[in-house]
Coordinates of C-alpha atoms and ligand atoms in Angstrom, one line a residue:
X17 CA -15.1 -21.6 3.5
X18 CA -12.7 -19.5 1.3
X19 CA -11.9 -16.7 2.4
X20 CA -11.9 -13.0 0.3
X21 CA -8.7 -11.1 1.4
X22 CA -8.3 -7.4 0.2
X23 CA -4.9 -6.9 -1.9
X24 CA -3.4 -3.6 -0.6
X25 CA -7.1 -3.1 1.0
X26 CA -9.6 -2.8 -1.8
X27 CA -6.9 -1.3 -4.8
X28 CA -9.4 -1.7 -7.4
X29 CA -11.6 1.2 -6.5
X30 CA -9.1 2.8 -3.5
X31 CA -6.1 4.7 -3.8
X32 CA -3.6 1.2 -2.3
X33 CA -2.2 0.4 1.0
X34 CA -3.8 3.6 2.6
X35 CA -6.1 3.5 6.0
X36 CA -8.9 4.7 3.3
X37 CA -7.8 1.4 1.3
X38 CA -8.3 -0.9 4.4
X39 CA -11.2 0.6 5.9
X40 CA -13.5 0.3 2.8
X41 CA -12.1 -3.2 2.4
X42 CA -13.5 -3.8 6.2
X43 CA -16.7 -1.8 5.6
X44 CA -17.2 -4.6 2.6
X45 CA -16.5 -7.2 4.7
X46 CA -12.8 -9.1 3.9
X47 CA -11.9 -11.5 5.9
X48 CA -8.0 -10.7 5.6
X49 CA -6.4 -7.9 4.1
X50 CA -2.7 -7.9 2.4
X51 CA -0.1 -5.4 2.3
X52 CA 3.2 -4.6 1.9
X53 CA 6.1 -3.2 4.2
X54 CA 9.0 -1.4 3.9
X55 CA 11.6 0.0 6.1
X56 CA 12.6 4.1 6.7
X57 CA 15.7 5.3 7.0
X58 CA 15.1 5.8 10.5
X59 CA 13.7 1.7 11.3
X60 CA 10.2 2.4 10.7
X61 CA 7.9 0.0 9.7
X62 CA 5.8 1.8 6.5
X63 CA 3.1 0.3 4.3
X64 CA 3.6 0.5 0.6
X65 CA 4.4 -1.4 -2.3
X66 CA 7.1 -0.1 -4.2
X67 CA 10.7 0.4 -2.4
X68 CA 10.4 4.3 -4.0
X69 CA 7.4 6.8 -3.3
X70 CA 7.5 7.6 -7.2
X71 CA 4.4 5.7 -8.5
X72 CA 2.2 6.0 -6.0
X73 CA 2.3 8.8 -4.3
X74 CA 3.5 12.4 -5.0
X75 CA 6.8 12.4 -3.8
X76 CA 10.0 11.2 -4.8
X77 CA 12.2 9.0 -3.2
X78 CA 13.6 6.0 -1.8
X79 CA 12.3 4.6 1.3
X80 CA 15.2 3.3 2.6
X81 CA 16.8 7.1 2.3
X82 CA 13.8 8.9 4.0
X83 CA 12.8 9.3 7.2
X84 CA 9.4 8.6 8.6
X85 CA 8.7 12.7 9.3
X86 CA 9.8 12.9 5.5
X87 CA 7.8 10.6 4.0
X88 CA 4.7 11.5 6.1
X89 CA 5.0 15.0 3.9
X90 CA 3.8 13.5 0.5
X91 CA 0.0 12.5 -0.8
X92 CA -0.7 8.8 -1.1
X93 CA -4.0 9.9 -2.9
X94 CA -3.3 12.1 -4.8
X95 CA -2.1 10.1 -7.6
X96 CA -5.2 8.6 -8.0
X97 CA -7.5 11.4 -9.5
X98 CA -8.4 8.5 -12.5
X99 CA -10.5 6.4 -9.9
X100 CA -14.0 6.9 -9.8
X101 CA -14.7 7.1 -6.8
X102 CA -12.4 10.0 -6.5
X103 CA -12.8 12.7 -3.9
X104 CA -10.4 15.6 -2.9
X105 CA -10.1 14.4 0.6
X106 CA -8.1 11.2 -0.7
X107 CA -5.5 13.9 -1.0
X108 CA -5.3 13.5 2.9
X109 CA -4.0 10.3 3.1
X110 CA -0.5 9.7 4.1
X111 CA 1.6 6.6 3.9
X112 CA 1.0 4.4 7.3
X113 CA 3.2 3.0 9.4
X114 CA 2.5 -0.6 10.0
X115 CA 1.5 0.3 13.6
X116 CA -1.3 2.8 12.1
X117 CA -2.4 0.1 10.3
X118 CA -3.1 -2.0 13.1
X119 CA -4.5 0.6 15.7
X120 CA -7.3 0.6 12.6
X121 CA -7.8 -3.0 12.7
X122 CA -8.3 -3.3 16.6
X123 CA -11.8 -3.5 16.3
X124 CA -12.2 -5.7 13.6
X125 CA -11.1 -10.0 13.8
X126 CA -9.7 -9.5 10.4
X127 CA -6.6 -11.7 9.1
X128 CA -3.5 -9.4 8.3
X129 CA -0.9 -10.5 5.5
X130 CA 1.9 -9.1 5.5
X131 CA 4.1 -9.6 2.5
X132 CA 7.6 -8.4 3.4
X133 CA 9.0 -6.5 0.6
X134 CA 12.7 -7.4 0.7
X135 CA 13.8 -8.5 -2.5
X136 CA 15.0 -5.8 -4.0
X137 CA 16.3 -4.1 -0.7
X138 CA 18.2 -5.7 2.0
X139 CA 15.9 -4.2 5.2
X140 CA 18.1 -5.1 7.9
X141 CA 16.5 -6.5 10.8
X142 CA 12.8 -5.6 9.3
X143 CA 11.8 -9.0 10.4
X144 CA 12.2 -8.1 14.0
X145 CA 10.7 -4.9 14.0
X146 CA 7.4 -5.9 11.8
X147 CA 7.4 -8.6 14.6
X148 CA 7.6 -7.0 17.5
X149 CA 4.9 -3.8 15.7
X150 CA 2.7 -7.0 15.6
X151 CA 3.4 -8.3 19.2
X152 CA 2.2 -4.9 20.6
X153 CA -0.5 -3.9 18.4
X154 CA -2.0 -6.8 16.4
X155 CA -4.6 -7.6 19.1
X156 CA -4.1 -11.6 19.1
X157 CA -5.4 -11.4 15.6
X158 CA -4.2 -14.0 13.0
X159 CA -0.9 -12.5 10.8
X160 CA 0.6 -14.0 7.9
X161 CA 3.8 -13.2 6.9
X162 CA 4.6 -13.8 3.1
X163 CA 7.5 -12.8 1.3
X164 CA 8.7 -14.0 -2.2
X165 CA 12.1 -14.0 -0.7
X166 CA 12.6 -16.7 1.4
X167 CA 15.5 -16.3 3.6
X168 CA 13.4 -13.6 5.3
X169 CA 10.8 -15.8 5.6
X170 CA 13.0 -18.1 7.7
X171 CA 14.6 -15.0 9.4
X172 CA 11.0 -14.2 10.6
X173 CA 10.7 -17.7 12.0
X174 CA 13.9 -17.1 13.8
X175 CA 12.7 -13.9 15.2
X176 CA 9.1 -16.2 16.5
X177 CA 8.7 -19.9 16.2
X178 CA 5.3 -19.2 15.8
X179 CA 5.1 -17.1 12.7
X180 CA 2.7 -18.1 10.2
X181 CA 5.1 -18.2 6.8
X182 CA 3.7 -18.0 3.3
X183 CA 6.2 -18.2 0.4
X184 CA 4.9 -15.9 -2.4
X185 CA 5.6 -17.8 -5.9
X186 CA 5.1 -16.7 -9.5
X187 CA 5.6 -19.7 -10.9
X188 CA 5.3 -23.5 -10.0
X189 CA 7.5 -26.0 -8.0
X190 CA 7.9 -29.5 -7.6
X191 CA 6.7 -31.7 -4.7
X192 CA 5.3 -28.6 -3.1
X193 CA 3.8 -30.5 0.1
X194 CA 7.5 -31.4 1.0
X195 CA 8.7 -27.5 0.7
X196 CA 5.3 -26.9 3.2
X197 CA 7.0 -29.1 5.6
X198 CA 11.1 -28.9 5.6
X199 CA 10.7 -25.0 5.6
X200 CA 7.5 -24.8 8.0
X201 CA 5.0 -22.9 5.7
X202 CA 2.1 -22.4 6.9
X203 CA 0.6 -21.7 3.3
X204 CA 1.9 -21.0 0.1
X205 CA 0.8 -17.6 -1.9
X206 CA 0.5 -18.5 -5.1
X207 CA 0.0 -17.2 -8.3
X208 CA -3.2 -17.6 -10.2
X209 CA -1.3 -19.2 -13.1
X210 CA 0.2 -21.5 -11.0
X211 CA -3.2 -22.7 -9.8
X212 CA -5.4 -22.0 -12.7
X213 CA -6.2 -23.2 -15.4
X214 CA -4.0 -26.4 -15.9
X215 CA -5.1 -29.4 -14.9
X216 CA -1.6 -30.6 -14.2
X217 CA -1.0 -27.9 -11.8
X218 CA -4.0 -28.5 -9.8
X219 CA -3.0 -32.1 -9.8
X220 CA 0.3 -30.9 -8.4
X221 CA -1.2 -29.2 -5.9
X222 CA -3.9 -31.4 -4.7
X223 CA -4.4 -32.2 -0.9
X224 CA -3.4 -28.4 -0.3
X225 CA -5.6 -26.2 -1.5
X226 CA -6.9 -25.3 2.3
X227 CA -3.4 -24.2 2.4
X228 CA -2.7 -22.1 -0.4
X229 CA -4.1 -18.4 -1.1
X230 CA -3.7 -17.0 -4.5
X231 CA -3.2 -13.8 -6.2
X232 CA -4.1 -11.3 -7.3
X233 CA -7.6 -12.6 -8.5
X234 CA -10.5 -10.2 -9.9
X235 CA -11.9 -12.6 -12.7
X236 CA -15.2 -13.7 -11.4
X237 CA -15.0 -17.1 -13.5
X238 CA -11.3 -17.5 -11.7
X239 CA -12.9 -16.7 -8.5
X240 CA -15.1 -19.3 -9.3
X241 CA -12.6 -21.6 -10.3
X242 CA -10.9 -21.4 -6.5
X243 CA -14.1 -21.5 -4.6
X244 CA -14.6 -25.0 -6.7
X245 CA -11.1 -26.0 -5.5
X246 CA -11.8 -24.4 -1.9
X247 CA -8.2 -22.5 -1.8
X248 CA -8.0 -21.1 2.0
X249 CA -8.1 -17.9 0.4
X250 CA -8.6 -15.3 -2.7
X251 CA -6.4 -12.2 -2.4
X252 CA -8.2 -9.7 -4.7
X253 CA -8.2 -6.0 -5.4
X254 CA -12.1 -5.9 -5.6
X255 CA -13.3 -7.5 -2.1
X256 CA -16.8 -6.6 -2.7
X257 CA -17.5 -8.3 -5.7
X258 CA -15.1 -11.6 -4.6
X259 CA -17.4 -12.0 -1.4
X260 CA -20.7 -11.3 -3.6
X261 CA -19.7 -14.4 -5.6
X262 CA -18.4 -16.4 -2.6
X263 CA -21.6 -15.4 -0.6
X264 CA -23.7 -16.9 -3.7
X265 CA -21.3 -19.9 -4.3
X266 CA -21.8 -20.8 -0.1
X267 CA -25.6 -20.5 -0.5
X268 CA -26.0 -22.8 -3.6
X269 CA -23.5 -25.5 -1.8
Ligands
G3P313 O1 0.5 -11.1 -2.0 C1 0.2 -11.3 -3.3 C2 0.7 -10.1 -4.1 O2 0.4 -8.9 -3.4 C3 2.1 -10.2 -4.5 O3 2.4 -9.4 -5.5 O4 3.3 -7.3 -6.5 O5 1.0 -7.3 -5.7 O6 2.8 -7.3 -4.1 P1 2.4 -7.7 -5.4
CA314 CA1 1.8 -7.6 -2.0

């Protein structure tokens, strides 16, 4: 069955990558959630998606040049007044740490992908530190690490033999099943126009679609689309409606 995974938590209707984010996403019932890390200036393990507070949060600032305590000072809901669903209290939430995160999903079996954001900034040694956040806080539950850069990928499978690798692409590549293999991926994170809607790429990718998620989907004929090619998973920024149409999709099989 293909599974709906909630891109930064539920984004569509939730300010992103907050514990407000993830816990709707749960309370709608994802089976994975997605998110993004960063590191502080002080080694700490954050979750957002841009390498500078600017855009989605009310502070300023690169992450790599602010401390934990600093970065804990800003809003990362205030910046999202637009949403419907808005409600003063989103002004509350903070910027997690990977660790806060976790403690959230203790309850829950959910899968956790964490895309490592290190393409833009060097981190060094943030594959060690989301690993060993994960060792003592992720509760035996399945993680995926995906990155679109790759040499952290392998870094992270330096760090633990056992990591389950994802390499994020944006566009296509050649003879994909023999990248799986010589690099170890466990899946590939693919884009949707990679996947859809040529029939050469599909071709391309056939025998592998219980190994490849995509991104970021939120079309329901593309959902559709993917659960026809059963793809291991959809990573979507409206969870609800992507497990309505999978819920329906399973029944009618
Ligand atoms: O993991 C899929 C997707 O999140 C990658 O792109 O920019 O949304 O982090 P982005
Ligand atoms: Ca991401």
């Amino acid at each position: 069955m293909t599974k709906i995974y909630g891109h930064r938590g539920a984004k569509g209707r939730y300010p992103e990558n907050t514990l407000l984010s993830f816990q709707k996403a749960i309370d709608q019932g994802v089976d994975g959630l997605e998110l993004d890390v960063h590191l502080t200036k002080d080694g700490e393990v954050v979750v957002i998606h841009d390498e500078t507070l600017d855009r989605t949060t009310n502070g300023t600032g690169w992450i790599r040049d602010l401390t934990l305590e600093e970065i804990k000072q800003v809003s990362a809901g205030s910046s999202f007044t637009h949403f419907p669903d808005y409600q003063g209290a989103w002004d509350l939430e903070k910027v997690p740490t990977l660790q806060e995160v976790l403690e959230l999903l203790a309850p829950y079996p959910t899968e956790l992908n964490i895309e490592l954001k290190t393409y833009a900034v060097a981190y060094e040694g943030i594959e060690a530190k989301v690993q060993s956040v994960v060792e003592k806080y992720g509760n035996g539950r399945k993680v995926v690490y995906s990155s679109f850069h790759l040499p952290s990928l392998l870094r992270m499978k330096q760090v633990n033999r056992e990591a389950n690798i994802a390499w994020l692409l944006n566009e296509g590549i050649s003879l994909p099943a023999d990248y799986m293999e010589m690099l170890g991926l466990e899946a590939l994170h693919l884009s949707k126009n990679i996947v859809l809607p040529k029939e050469l790429n599909t071709k391309n990718l056939a025998g592998l679609f219980e190994n490849i998620r995509v991104w970021t989907v939120n079309d329901p004929d593309q959902i559709g689309q993917l659960l026809e090619l059963q793809v291991n998973a959809i990573i979507t920024d409206f969870p609800e409606t992507a497990i309505a149409l999978r819920n329906m999709w399973e029944a009618m099989a």
